Tab-separated table of C-alpha atoms and ligand atoms in Angstrom:
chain	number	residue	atom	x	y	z
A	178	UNK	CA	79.637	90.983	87.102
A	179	UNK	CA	77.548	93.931	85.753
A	180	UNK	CA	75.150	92.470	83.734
A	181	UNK	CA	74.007	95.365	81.514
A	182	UNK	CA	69.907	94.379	82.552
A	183	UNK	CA	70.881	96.009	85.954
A	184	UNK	CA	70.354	99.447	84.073
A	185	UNK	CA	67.200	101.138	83.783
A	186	UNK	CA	66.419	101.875	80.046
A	187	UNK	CA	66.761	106.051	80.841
A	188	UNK	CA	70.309	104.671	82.769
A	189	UNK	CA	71.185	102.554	79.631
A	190	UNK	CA	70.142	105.509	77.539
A	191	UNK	CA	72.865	108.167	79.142
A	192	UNK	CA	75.297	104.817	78.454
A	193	UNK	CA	74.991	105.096	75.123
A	194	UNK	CA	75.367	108.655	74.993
A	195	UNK	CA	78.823	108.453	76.939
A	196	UNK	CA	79.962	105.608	74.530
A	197	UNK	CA	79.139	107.541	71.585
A	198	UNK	CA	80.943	110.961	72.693
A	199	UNK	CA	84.071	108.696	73.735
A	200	UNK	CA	83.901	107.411	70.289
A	201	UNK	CA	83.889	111.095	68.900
A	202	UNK	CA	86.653	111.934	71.128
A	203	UNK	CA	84.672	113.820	73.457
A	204	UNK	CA	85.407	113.977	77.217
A	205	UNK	CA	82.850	111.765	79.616
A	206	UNK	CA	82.983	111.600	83.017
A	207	UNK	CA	82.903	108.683	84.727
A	208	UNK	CA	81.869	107.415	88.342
A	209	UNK	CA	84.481	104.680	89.667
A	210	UNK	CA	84.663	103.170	93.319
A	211	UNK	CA	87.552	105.706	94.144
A	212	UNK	CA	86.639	109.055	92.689
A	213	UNK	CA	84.871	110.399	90.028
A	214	UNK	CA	87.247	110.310	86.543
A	215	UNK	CA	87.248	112.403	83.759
A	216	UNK	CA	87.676	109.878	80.810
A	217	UNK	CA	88.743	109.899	77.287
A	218	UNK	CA	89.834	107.199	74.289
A	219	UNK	CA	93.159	106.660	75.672
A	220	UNK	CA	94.410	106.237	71.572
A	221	UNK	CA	93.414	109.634	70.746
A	222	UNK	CA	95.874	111.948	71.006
A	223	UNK	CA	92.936	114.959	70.704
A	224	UNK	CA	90.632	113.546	73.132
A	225	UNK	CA	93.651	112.770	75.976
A	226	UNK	CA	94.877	116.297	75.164
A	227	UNK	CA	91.512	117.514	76.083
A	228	UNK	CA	91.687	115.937	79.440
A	229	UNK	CA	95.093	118.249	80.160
A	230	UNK	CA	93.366	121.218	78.847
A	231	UNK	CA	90.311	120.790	80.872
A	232	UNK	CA	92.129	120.014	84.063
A	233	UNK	CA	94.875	122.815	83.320
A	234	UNK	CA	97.397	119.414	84.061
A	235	UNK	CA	101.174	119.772	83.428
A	236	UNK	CA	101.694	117.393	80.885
A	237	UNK	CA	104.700	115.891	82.353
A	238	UNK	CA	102.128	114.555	84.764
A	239	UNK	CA	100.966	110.801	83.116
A	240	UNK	CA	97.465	109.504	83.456
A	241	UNK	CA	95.986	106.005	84.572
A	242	UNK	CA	94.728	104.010	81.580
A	243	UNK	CA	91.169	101.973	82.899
A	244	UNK	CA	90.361	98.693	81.008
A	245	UNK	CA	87.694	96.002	81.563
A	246	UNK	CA	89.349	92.708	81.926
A	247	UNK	CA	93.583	91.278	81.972
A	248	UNK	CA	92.786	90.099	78.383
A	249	UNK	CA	92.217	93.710	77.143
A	250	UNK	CA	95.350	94.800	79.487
A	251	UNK	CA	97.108	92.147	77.760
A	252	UNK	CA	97.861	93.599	74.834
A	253	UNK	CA	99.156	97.363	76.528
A	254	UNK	CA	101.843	95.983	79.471
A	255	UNK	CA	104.294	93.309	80.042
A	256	UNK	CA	102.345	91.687	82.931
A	257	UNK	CA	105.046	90.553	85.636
A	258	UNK	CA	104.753	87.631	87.671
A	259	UNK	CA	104.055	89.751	90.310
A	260	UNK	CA	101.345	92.143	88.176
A	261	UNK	CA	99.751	88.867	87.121
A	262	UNK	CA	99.088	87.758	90.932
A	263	UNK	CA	98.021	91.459	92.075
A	264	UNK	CA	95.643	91.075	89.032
A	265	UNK	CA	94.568	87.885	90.456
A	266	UNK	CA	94.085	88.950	94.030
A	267	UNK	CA	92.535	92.672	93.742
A	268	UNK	CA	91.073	93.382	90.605
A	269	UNK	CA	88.612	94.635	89.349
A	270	UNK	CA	89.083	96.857	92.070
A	271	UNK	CA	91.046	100.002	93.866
A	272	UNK	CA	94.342	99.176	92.649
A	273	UNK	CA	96.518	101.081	89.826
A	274	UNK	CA	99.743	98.965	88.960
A	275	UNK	CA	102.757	100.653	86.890
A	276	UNK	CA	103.976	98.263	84.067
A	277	UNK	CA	106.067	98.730	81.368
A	278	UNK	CA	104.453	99.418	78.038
A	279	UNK	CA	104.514	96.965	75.308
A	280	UNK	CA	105.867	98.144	71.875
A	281	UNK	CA	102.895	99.362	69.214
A	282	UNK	CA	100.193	99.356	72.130
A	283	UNK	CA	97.781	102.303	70.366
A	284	UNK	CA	98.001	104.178	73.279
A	285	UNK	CA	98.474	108.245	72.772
A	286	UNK	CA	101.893	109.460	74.038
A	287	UNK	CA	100.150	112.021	76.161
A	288	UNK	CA	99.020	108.850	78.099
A	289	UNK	CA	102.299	108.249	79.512
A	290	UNK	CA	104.041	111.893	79.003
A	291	UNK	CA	106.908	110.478	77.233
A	292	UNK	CA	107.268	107.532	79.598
A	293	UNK	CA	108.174	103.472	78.898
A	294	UNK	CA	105.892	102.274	81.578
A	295	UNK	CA	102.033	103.162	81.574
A	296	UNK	CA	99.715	103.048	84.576
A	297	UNK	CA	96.887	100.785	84.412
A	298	UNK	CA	93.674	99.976	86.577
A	299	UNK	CA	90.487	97.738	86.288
A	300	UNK	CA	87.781	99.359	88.439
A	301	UNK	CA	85.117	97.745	89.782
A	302	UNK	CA	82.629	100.588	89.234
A	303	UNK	CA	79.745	99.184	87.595
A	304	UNK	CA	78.889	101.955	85.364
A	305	UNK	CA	82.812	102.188	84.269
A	306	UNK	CA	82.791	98.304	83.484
A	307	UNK	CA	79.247	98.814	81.543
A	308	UNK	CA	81.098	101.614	79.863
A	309	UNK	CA	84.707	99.927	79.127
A	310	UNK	CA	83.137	96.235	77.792
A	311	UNK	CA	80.917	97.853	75.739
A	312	UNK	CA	83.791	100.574	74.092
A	313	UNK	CA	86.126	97.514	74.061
A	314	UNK	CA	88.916	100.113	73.879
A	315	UNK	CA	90.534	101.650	77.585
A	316	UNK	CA	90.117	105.281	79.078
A	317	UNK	CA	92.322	106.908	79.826
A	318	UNK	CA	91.445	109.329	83.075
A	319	UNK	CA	92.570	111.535	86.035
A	320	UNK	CA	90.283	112.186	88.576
A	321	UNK	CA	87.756	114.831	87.491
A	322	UNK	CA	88.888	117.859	89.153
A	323	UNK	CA	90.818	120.621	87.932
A	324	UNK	CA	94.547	120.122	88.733
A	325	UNK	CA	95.498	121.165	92.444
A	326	UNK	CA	91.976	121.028	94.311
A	327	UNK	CA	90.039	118.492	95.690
A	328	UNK	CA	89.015	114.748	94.053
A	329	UNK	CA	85.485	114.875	93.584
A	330	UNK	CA	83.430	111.674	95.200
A	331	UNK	CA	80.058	112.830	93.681
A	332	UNK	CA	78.930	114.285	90.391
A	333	UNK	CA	77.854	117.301	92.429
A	334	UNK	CA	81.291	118.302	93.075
A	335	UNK	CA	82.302	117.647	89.243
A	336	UNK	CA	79.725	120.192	88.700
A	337	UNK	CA	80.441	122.623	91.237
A	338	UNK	CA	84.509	122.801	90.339
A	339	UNK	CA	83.811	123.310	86.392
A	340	UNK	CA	80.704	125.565	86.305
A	341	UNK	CA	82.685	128.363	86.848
A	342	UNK	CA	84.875	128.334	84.083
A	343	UNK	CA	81.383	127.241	81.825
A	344	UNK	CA	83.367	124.275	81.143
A	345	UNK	CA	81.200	121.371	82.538
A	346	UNK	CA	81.714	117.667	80.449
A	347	UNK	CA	79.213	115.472	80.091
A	348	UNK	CA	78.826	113.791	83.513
A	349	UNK	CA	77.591	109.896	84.078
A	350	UNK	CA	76.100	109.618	87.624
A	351	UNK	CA	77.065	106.967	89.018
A	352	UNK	CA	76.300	107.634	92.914
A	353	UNK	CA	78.808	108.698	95.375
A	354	UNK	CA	81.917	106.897	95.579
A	355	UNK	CA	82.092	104.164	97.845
A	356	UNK	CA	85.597	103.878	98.559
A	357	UNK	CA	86.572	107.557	98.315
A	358	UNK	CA	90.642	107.956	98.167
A	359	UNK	CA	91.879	107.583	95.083
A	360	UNK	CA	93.351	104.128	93.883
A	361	UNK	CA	96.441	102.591	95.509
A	362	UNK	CA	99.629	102.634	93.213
A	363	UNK	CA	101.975	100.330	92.916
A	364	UNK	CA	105.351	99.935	90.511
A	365	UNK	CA	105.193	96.012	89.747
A	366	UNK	CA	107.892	95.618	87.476
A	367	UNK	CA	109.717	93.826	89.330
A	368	UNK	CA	109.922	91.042	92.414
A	369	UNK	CA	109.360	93.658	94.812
A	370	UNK	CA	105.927	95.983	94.989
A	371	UNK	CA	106.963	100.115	95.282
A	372	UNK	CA	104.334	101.590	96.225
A	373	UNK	CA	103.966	104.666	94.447
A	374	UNK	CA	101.029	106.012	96.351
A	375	UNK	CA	98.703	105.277	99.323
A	376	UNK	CA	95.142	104.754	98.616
A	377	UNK	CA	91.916	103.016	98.966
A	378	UNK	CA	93.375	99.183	98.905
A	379	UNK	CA	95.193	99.223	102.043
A	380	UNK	CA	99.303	98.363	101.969
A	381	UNK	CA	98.556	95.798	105.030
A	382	UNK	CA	95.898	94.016	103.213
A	383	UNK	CA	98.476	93.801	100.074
A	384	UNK	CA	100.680	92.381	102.170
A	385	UNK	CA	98.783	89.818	103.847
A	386	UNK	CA	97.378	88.042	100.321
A	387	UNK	CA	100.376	88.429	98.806
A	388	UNK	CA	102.752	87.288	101.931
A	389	UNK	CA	105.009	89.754	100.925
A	390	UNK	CA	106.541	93.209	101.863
A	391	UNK	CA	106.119	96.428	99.873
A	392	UNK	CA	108.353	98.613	99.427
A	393	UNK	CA	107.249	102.106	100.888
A	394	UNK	CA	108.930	104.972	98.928
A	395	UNK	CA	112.007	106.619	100.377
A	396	UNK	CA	113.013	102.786	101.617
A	397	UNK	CA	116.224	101.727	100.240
A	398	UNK	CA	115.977	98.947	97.403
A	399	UNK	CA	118.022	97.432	94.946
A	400	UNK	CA	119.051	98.680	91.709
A	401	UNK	CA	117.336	96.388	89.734
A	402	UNK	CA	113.933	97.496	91.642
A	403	UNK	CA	114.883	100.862	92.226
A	404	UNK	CA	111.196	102.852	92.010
A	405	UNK	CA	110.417	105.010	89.452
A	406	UNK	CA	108.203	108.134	90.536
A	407	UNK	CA	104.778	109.175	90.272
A	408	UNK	CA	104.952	112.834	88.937
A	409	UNK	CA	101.926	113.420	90.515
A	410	UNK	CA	102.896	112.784	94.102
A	411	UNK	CA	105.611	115.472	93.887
A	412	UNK	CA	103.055	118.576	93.672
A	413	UNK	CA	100.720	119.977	96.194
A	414	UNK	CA	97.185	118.202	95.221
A	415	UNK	CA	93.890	117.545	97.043
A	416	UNK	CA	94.346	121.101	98.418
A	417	UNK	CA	91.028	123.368	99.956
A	418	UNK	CA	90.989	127.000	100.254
A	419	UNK	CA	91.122	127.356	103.791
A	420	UNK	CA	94.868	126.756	105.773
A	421	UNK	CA	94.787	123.293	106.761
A	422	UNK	CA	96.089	122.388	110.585
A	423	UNK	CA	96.766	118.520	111.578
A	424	UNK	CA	96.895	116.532	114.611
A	425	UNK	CA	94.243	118.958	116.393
A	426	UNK	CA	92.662	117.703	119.399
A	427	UNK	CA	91.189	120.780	120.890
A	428	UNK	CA	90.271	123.682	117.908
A	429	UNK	CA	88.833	127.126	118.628
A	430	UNK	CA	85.591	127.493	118.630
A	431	UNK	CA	85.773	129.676	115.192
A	432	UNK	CA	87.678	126.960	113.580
A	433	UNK	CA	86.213	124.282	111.134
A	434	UNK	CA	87.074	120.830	112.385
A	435	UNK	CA	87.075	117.800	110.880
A	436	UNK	CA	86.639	115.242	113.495
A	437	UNK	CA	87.647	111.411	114.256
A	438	UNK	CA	85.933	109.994	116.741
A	439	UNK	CA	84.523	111.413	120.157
A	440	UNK	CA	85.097	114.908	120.318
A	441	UNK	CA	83.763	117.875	122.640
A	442	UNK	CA	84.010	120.446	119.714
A	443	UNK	CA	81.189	122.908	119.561
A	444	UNK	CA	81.934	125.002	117.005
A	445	UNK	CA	79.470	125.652	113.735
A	446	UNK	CA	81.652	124.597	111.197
A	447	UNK	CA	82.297	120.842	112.145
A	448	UNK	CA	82.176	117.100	110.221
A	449	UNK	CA	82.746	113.470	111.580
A	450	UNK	CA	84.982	111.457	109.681
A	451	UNK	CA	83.882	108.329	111.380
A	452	UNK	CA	82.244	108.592	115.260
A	453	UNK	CA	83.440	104.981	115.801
A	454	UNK	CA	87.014	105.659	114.587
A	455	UNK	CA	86.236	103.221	111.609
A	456	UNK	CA	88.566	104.226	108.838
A	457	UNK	CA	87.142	102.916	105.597
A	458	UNK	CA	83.988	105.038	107.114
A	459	UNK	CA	86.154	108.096	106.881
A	460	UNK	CA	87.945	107.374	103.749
A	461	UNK	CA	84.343	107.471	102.149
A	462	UNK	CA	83.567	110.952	103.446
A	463	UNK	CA	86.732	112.347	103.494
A	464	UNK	CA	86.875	114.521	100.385
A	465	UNK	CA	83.011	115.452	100.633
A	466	UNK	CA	83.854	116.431	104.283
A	467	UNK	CA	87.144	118.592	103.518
A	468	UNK	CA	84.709	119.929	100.560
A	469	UNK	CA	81.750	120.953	103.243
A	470	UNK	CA	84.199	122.881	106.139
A	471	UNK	CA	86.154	124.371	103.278
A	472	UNK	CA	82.704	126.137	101.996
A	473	UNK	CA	82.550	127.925	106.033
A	474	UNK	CA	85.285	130.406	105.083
A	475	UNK	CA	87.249	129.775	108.625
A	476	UNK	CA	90.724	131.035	109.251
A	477	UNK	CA	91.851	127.492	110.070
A	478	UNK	CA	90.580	123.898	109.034
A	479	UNK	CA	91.628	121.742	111.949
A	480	UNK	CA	92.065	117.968	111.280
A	481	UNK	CA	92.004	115.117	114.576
A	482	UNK	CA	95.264	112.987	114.244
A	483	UNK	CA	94.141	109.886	112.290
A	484	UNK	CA	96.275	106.245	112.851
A	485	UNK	CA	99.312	105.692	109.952
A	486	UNK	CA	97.768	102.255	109.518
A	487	UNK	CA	95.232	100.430	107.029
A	488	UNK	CA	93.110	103.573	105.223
A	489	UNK	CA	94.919	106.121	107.397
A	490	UNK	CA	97.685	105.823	105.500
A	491	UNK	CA	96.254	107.243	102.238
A	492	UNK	CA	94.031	109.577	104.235
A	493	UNK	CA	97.252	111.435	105.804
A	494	UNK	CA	99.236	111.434	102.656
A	495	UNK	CA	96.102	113.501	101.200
A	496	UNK	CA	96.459	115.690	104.382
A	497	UNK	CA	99.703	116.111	104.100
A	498	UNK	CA	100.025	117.303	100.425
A	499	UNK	CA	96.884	119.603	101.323
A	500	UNK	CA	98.171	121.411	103.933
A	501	UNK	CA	102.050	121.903	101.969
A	502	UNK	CA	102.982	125.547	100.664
A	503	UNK	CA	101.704	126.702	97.148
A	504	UNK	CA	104.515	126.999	95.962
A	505	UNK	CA	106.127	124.039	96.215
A	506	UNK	CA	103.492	122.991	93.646
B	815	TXA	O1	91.453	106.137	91.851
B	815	TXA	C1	92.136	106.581	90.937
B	815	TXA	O2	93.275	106.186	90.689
B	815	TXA	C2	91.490	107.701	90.076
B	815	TXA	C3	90.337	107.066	89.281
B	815	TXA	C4	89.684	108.056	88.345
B	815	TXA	O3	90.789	105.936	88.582
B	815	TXA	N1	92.451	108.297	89.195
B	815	TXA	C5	93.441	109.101	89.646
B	815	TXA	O4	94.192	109.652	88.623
B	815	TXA	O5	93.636	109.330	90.818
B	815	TXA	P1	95.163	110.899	88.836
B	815	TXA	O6	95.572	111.309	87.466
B	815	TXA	O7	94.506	111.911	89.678
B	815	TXA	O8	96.409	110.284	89.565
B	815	TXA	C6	97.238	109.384	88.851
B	815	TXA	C7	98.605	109.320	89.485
B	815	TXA	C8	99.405	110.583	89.314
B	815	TXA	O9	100.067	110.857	90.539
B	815	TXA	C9	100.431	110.201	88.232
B	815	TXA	O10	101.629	110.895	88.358
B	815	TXA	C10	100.606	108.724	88.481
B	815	TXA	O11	99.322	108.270	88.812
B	815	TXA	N2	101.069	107.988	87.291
B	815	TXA	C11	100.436	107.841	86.111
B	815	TXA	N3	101.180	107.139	85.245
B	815	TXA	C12	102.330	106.826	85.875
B	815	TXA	C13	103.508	106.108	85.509
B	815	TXA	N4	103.669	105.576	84.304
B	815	TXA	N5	104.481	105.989	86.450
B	815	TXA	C14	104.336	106.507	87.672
B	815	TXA	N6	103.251	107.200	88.080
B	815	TXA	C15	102.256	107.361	87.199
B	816	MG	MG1	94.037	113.465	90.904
């Protein structure tokens, strides 16, 4: 797939740079097709504790280990019959499955906060496969934000959210992401797929390949597949500044809105998701979008209803952990 003669020598240059701070155990971030990630050697206890420190993370909160091919993964998770044919089907690409961890993998316990299963996710990012073959070792990495605010889809916004505190890492550009919402996750264990969280592989497309039914959280199941939790998903996350208000069809004029589709809104402070109601359009600029209207100031940040289908689904379960109370965080 990436071939590392697609790199310009200045590109390859920056490469090597990245691979020999990861080797220190120094923080890199890294573009992948779902959101910017802020990477570290996922067997180093320092370098993984530097990802919580730099994100201000709760470290009950476990992170998603990335790795370049199912014979790396091999030797980290018990892959399932079921893992092995989401492997098959999907990957590289947008989809994080939780396993349980095999015995001895050198993996730092910060990894998995204490847990027996670990996250895991081969992205098809380019720049992240360039990165992981040529390691040989997996990342470990959150998306690159500090806890509680936005995913970043460009290296812009990686800059923007840690300049403040003086604190930026070393940043590999990588372009803006193309698929925008974070991964899809999915507990495959067992027989039946949990999904753990919507995201940029859609459930529908899942279920069409695999001919079979997820499990959506919250749905009963058996014992013997009962889900286990992302820790993540219980917190507020992806929030902006400014109040966010869903299911708006016709905003004030001082409002920002954040459009899909046709709309008469004439108001300053205003972005399209996707004019021809195309959702993978909007997934792409959602964050970027939110990002841009937050920046106004506005006493409200209107959202148009978007469909609970394909890419919608992830988009409103980022809208609706946005726009939930502080403090339930
Ligand atoms: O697209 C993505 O998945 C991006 C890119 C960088 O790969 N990463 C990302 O990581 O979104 P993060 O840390 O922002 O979200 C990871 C989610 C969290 O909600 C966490 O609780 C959950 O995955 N998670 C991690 N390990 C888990 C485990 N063993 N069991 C259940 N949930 C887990
Ligand atoms: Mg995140």
């Amino acid at each position: 797939m990436s071939k590392t003669s697609d790199f310009s020598p200045e590109v390859l240059a920056l490469h090597a740079e990245a691979l020999e701070r990861l080797e220190r155990g120094h923080l890199v971030v890294i573009p992948t097709e779902t959101v910017y990630g802020l990477a570290a050697d996922a067997g180093s206890d320092k370098a993984v504790a530097a990802i919580f420190a730099l994100k201000d993370r709760p470290a009950f909160n476990p992170l998603i280990a990335h790795f370049y091919d199912q014979e790396q993964l091999s030797a980290y998770v018990h892959i399932s019959p079921l893992a092995q044919r989401l492997l098959d089907a999907f990957t590289p690409g947008p989809l994080t499955l939780v396993l349980d961890k095999k015995a001895g993998a050198p993996l730092s316990e910060l990894v998995t906060a204490g847990l027996s299963t670990l996250a895991v996710r081969l992205p098809h990012h380019p720049v992240a496969r360039s990165l992981l073959k040529n390691l040989g070792r997996p990342l470990a990495a959150p998306s690159a934000n500090p806890s509680q605010t936005l995913s970043p889809t460009q290296a812009q916004h990686v800059r923007e959210a840690f300049k403040e505190a003086d604190q930026v890492p070393f940043i590999l550009e990588g372009g803006p992401c193309q698929e925008g919402l974070e991964s899809t996750i999915l507990d495959a264990r067992h027989a039946v797929p949990v999904l753990l969280r919507p995201g940029s592989l859609p459930v529908e497309t899942i279920e069409a390949v695999l001919k079979l039914e997820v499990q959506r959280m919250g749905e009963e199941v058996s014992m013997q597949d009962a889900p286990i939790r992302s820790p993540g998903q219980l917190k507020r996350h992806y929030a902006p500044q400014t109040p966010l208000h869903l299911d708006i069809t016709h905003p004030s004029l001082g409002d920002a809105y954040l459009g899909f589709g046709p709309t008469s809104f004439k108001g300053e402070a205003f972005c399209q998701l996707s004019a021809s109601r195309d959702l993978q359009e909007a997934g792409m600029n959602f964050f970027a979008m939110l990002r841009h209207l937050d920046s106004f100031g506005k006493k409200r940040l209107c959202v148009a209803p978007i469909p609970l289908e394909g890419l919608g689904l992830a988009i409103n379960d980022r809208l609706k952990r946005a726009s939930t109370e502080k403090d339930l965080a």
